Coordinates of C-alpha atoms and ligand atoms in Angstrom, one line a residue:
X14 CA 11.9 174.0 143.9
X15 CA 12.9 177.1 141.8
X16 CA 16.3 176.4 139.8
X17 CA 18.1 179.0 141.8
X18 CA 17.8 177.0 145.1
X19 CA 19.4 174.0 143.5
X20 CA 22.7 172.2 143.5
X21 CA 23.8 170.2 140.5
X22 CA 26.8 167.9 140.0
X23 CA 27.9 167.8 136.3
X24 CA 30.5 165.2 135.2
X25 CA 32.8 165.8 132.5
X26 CA 32.3 169.6 132.8
X27 CA 35.6 171.0 131.7
X28 CA 34.7 170.9 127.9
X29 CA 32.2 170.3 125.2
X30 CA 28.6 169.3 126.3
X31 CA 29.5 169.1 130.0
X32 CA 30.8 172.7 130.0
X33 CA 27.7 174.0 128.3
X34 CA 25.4 172.1 130.9
X35 CA 27.3 173.7 133.8
X36 CA 27.1 177.0 132.1
X37 CA 23.4 176.7 131.6
X38 CA 22.7 175.4 135.1
X39 CA 24.7 178.5 136.6
X40 CA 22.8 180.8 134.2
X41 CA 19.5 179.4 135.7
X42 CA 20.6 180.2 139.1
X43 CA 21.9 176.8 140.4
X44 CA 25.1 176.1 142.1
X45 CA 27.3 173.6 140.3
X46 CA 29.9 170.9 141.3
X47 CA 32.0 170.7 138.1
X48 CA 33.8 167.3 138.1
X49 CA 36.5 166.5 135.3
X50 CA 39.6 164.2 134.9
X51 CA 41.4 167.1 132.9
X52 CA 42.7 169.3 135.7
X53 CA 44.2 172.2 133.4
X54 CA 40.7 172.4 131.4
X55 CA 38.9 172.1 134.5
X56 CA 40.8 175.0 136.1
X57 CA 40.2 177.1 132.9
X58 CA 36.6 176.3 132.7
X59 CA 35.8 177.2 136.4
X60 CA 37.3 180.5 135.8
X61 CA 34.6 181.3 133.3
X62 CA 32.1 179.4 135.5
X63 CA 32.8 181.8 138.4
X64 CA 31.6 184.8 136.4
X65 CA 28.1 183.1 136.1
X66 CA 27.6 181.9 139.6
X67 CA 28.7 179.5 142.6
X68 CA 30.6 176.6 141.5
X69 CA 33.2 174.3 143.0
X70 CA 35.7 172.5 140.8
X71 CA 36.5 168.9 141.7
X72 CA 39.2 166.9 139.9
X73 CA 38.8 163.1 139.6
X74 CA 37.9 160.1 137.5
X75 CA 34.3 158.9 137.3
X76 CA 35.6 155.3 137.2
X77 CA 37.2 155.4 140.5
X78 CA 34.8 154.8 143.4
X79 CA 37.0 156.7 145.9
X80 CA 36.9 159.8 143.7
X81 CA 33.2 159.8 143.2
X82 CA 32.2 159.2 146.9
X83 CA 34.7 162.1 148.0
X84 CA 33.3 164.5 145.2
X85 CA 29.6 163.8 146.5
X86 CA 30.6 164.3 150.1
X87 CA 32.4 167.5 149.2
X88 CA 29.5 168.7 147.0
X89 CA 27.1 168.1 150.0
X90 CA 29.5 169.6 152.7
X91 CA 30.4 172.7 150.6
X92 CA 27.1 173.6 148.7
X93 CA 24.8 172.2 151.3
X94 CA 22.6 169.9 149.5
X95 CA 22.3 167.8 146.0
X96 CA 19.3 168.1 143.8
X97 CA 20.7 167.1 140.3
X98 CA 23.2 164.6 139.0
X99 CA 24.1 165.0 135.2
X100 CA 26.3 161.8 134.2
X101 CA 28.0 163.4 131.0
X102 CA 31.6 162.4 131.3
X103 CA 32.4 159.8 128.6
X104 CA 35.2 158.6 126.2
X105 CA 35.0 156.9 122.9
X106 CA 37.5 153.8 122.5
X107 CA 36.8 152.7 119.0
X108 CA 37.9 149.3 117.6
X109 CA 36.7 146.2 116.0
X110 CA 36.8 142.5 117.4
X111 CA 38.7 140.4 117.7
X112 CA 41.5 142.9 118.1
X113 CA 39.7 144.9 120.5
X114 CA 41.4 144.2 124.0
X115 CA 39.8 143.5 127.4
X116 CA 41.7 146.5 128.9
X117 CA 40.1 148.8 126.1
X118 CA 36.6 147.2 126.9
X119 CA 37.1 147.8 130.5
X120 CA 38.0 151.4 130.0
X121 CA 35.3 152.1 127.7
X122 CA 32.5 150.5 130.0
X123 CA 34.4 151.7 133.1
X124 CA 34.1 155.3 132.1
X125 CA 30.7 155.6 130.3
X126 CA 28.7 153.1 132.2
X127 CA 30.4 152.2 135.6
X128 CA 31.1 155.9 136.1
X129 CA 27.3 156.5 135.9
X130 CA 26.5 153.7 138.1
X131 CA 29.1 155.0 140.7
X132 CA 27.8 158.6 140.7
X133 CA 24.0 157.5 141.0
X134 CA 24.9 155.1 143.8
X135 CA 26.7 157.8 145.9
X136 CA 24.1 160.7 145.0
X137 CA 20.9 158.8 145.4
X138 CA 21.0 158.9 149.2
X139 CA 21.3 162.7 149.2
X140 CA 18.3 162.9 146.8
X141 CA 16.2 160.5 148.6
X142 CA 14.9 162.8 151.4
X143 CA 13.7 165.5 149.1
X144 CA 13.7 164.2 145.4
X145 CA 15.6 165.2 142.5
X146 CA 16.6 164.2 139.0
X147 CA 19.4 162.4 137.2
X148 CA 20.0 162.9 133.7
X149 CA 22.4 160.6 131.7
X150 CA 24.1 161.5 128.6
X151 CA 23.8 158.5 126.6
X152 CA 23.9 158.7 122.6
X153 CA 22.0 157.7 119.6
X154 CA 24.6 155.1 119.4
X155 CA 22.5 153.4 121.9
X156 CA 20.2 152.3 119.2
X157 CA 22.0 153.2 115.9
X158 CA 25.1 151.4 115.3
X159 CA 28.3 152.2 113.2
X160 CA 31.2 150.2 112.2
X161 CA 33.9 149.7 114.8
X162 CA 32.1 150.7 117.8
X163 CA 30.6 147.8 119.6
X164 CA 32.0 148.8 123.1
X165 CA 31.0 152.5 123.0
X166 CA 27.5 151.4 121.6
X167 CA 27.3 148.9 124.4
X168 CA 28.1 151.3 127.1
X169 CA 25.5 153.9 125.7
X170 CA 22.8 151.2 125.5
X171 CA 23.7 150.1 129.0
X172 CA 23.0 153.7 130.2
X173 CA 19.5 153.5 128.8
X174 CA 18.9 150.2 130.8
X175 CA 20.5 151.9 133.9
X176 CA 18.2 154.9 133.5
X177 CA 14.9 152.7 133.2
X178 CA 15.8 150.8 136.3
X179 CA 16.8 153.3 138.5
X180 CA 13.6 155.2 137.7
X181 CA 11.7 152.4 138.5
X182 CA 13.6 151.7 141.9
X183 CA 13.7 155.3 143.1
X184 CA 10.6 156.9 141.9
X185 CA 9.0 156.3 145.3
X186 CA 11.6 158.4 146.8
X187 CA 10.7 161.3 144.2
X188 CA 13.6 160.8 142.1
X189 CA 13.3 161.1 138.4
X190 CA 15.8 159.5 136.2
X191 CA 16.0 160.3 132.4
X192 CA 18.5 160.1 129.6
X193 CA 19.3 162.1 126.5
X194 CA 20.6 160.7 123.3
X195 CA 22.7 163.2 121.3
X196 CA 23.6 163.0 117.8
X197 CA 26.6 164.7 116.3
X198 CA 27.5 167.5 118.4
X199 CA 30.4 169.9 117.8
X200 CA 32.8 169.2 120.7
X201 CA 36.5 168.2 121.2
X202 CA 35.4 164.6 121.2
X203 CA 33.9 165.1 117.7
X204 CA 37.3 166.8 116.6
X205 CA 39.2 164.0 118.0
X206 CA 37.1 161.5 115.9
X207 CA 37.4 163.8 112.7
X208 CA 41.3 164.0 113.1
X209 CA 41.4 160.1 112.7
X210 CA 39.8 160.2 109.2
X211 CA 41.6 160.3 106.0
X212 CA 39.4 163.0 104.6
X213 CA 37.6 165.1 107.5
X214 CA 36.0 167.5 105.0
X215 CA 34.4 164.8 102.9
X216 CA 33.1 163.0 106.2
X217 CA 31.6 166.4 107.5
X218 CA 29.9 167.0 104.1
X219 CA 28.4 163.4 104.6
X220 CA 27.4 164.2 108.1
X221 CA 25.7 167.5 107.3
X222 CA 23.9 165.4 104.4
X223 CA 22.0 163.2 106.8
X224 CA 20.7 166.1 109.1
X225 CA 17.4 167.5 108.0
X226 CA 17.9 170.6 109.7
X227 CA 21.1 171.4 107.7
X228 CA 23.4 171.5 110.7
X229 CA 25.0 169.5 113.5
X230 CA 24.3 170.1 117.3
X231 CA 25.7 172.6 119.4
X232 CA 26.7 171.8 123.1
X233 CA 23.9 174.4 124.0
X234 CA 21.4 172.2 122.3
X235 CA 22.1 169.3 124.8
X236 CA 22.4 171.6 127.9
X237 CA 18.8 173.2 127.2
X238 CA 17.3 169.7 127.0
X239 CA 19.2 168.8 130.1
X240 CA 17.8 171.8 131.9
X241 CA 14.4 170.8 131.0
X242 CA 14.6 167.2 132.0
X243 CA 16.0 168.5 135.5
X244 CA 13.3 170.9 135.9
X245 CA 9.8 171.1 137.5
X246 CA 8.6 171.3 133.8
X247 CA 9.5 167.6 133.6
X248 CA 7.9 166.6 136.8
X249 CA 6.0 163.7 135.3
X250 CA 8.7 162.4 133.0
X251 CA 10.9 159.8 134.2
X252 CA 12.5 156.5 133.0
X253 CA 12.5 158.1 129.5
X254 CA 15.1 159.0 126.9
X255 CA 15.0 162.1 124.7
X256 CA 16.9 162.1 121.1
X257 CA 18.3 165.5 120.4
X258 CA 20.0 164.9 116.9
X259 CA 18.2 167.2 114.5
X260 CA 16.3 164.3 113.2
X261 CA 19.4 162.6 112.0
X262 CA 18.1 159.2 113.1
X263 CA 14.8 159.6 111.4
X264 CA 16.7 158.9 108.1
X265 CA 17.5 155.5 106.7
X266 CA 21.0 156.7 105.5
Ligands
NAP304 P1 34.5 166.0 125.3 O1 34.5 167.1 124.5 O2 35.6 164.8 125.2 O3 34.5 166.3 126.9 C1 34.3 165.3 128.0 C2 35.1 165.7 129.2 O4 34.9 164.6 130.2 C3 36.4 166.0 129.0 O5 36.9 167.1 129.7 C4 37.1 164.6 129.4 O6 38.4 164.8 129.7 C5 36.2 164.3 130.5 N1 36.5 162.9 131.1 C6 36.8 161.9 130.2 N2 36.9 160.8 131.0 C7 36.7 161.2 132.3 C8 36.6 160.5 133.6 N3 36.9 159.1 133.5 N4 36.3 160.9 134.7 C9 35.9 162.4 134.7 N5 35.9 163.0 133.5 C10 36.3 162.6 132.3 O7 33.1 165.1 125.0 P2 31.7 165.6 124.6 O8 31.7 165.3 123.1 O9 31.4 166.8 125.2 O10 30.8 164.4 125.2 C11 29.9 164.5 126.5 C12 29.3 163.2 126.6 O11 28.3 163.3 125.5 C13 30.0 161.8 126.4 O12 29.3 160.9 127.4 C14 29.7 161.4 125.0 O13 29.7 160.0 124.8 C15 28.4 162.0 124.7 N6 27.9 162.2 123.3 C16 28.6 163.1 122.6 C17 28.4 163.2 121.4 C18 29.2 164.2 120.3 O14 28.9 164.1 119.1 N7 30.1 165.1 120.8 C19 27.2 162.5 120.7 C20 26.6 161.6 121.6 C21 26.9 161.6 122.9 P3 39.6 164.3 128.7 O15 39.5 165.2 127.5 O16 40.8 164.4 129.5 O17 39.3 162.7 128.3

């Protein structure tokens, strides 16, 4: 099916990588359901999206099943079908054990991993009749660890396991499920991380030094990879993950 007949749900679409993904799908002619918890940012983003194509804004929390099931129903009702799900919404709740609380663990896993599970659970019945694609935004943290990030890393590694098993379980329905593992990408989430450091400029110099391409990623770099994995050009790619990190994780630094 050509991109301009398709309907995509993008979670965390109000900023950063999700905003770029929604924009990229609209530019390709798809209709987009933009889902986010930040109502002000979502409103502002949707004003920009409307100049590019057909979009509906849905406010909600990916970790709340009632929000997810209502969002999927609304998308099917208002946009007529669902072809693509991009599980992008994510948060980073850093901290080291033993001081990391159970509540922090539940929030971290609840948004990043349970959110992806809930959206897949409710979208798959809509894809089953005609096939479709799910793209999960994991992270290089799924296989490269940094101090004080156990719960985030576990959530992102869990997304890869979810990706593989959903690809196995639903391949016979023509549903492809893949993941993208971004490295450092210039988004509000990265700004928040830099703001927690004593010397953000020094940290940024260190980050750039481990990027063979000499730069960090832009949200559009991830959006282009998502569009590819969701397209017919990726018709035989399923259960896979694509690292998009400017070769950062090739280095032993
Ligand atoms: P971002 O700039 O923080 O944007 C994420 C958006 O998702 C925000 O609008 C956020 O709202 C929303 N969101 C958070 N929790 C939500 C929930 N429970 N339900 C619905 N929406 C929710 O993040 P980003 O950097 O674009 O990251 C997007 C994804 O890429 C995440 O899964 C992240 O883990 C992954 N990733 C990012 C990087 C990077 O370097 N930026 C690298 C690897 C992977 P609030 O701002 O109100 O929370």
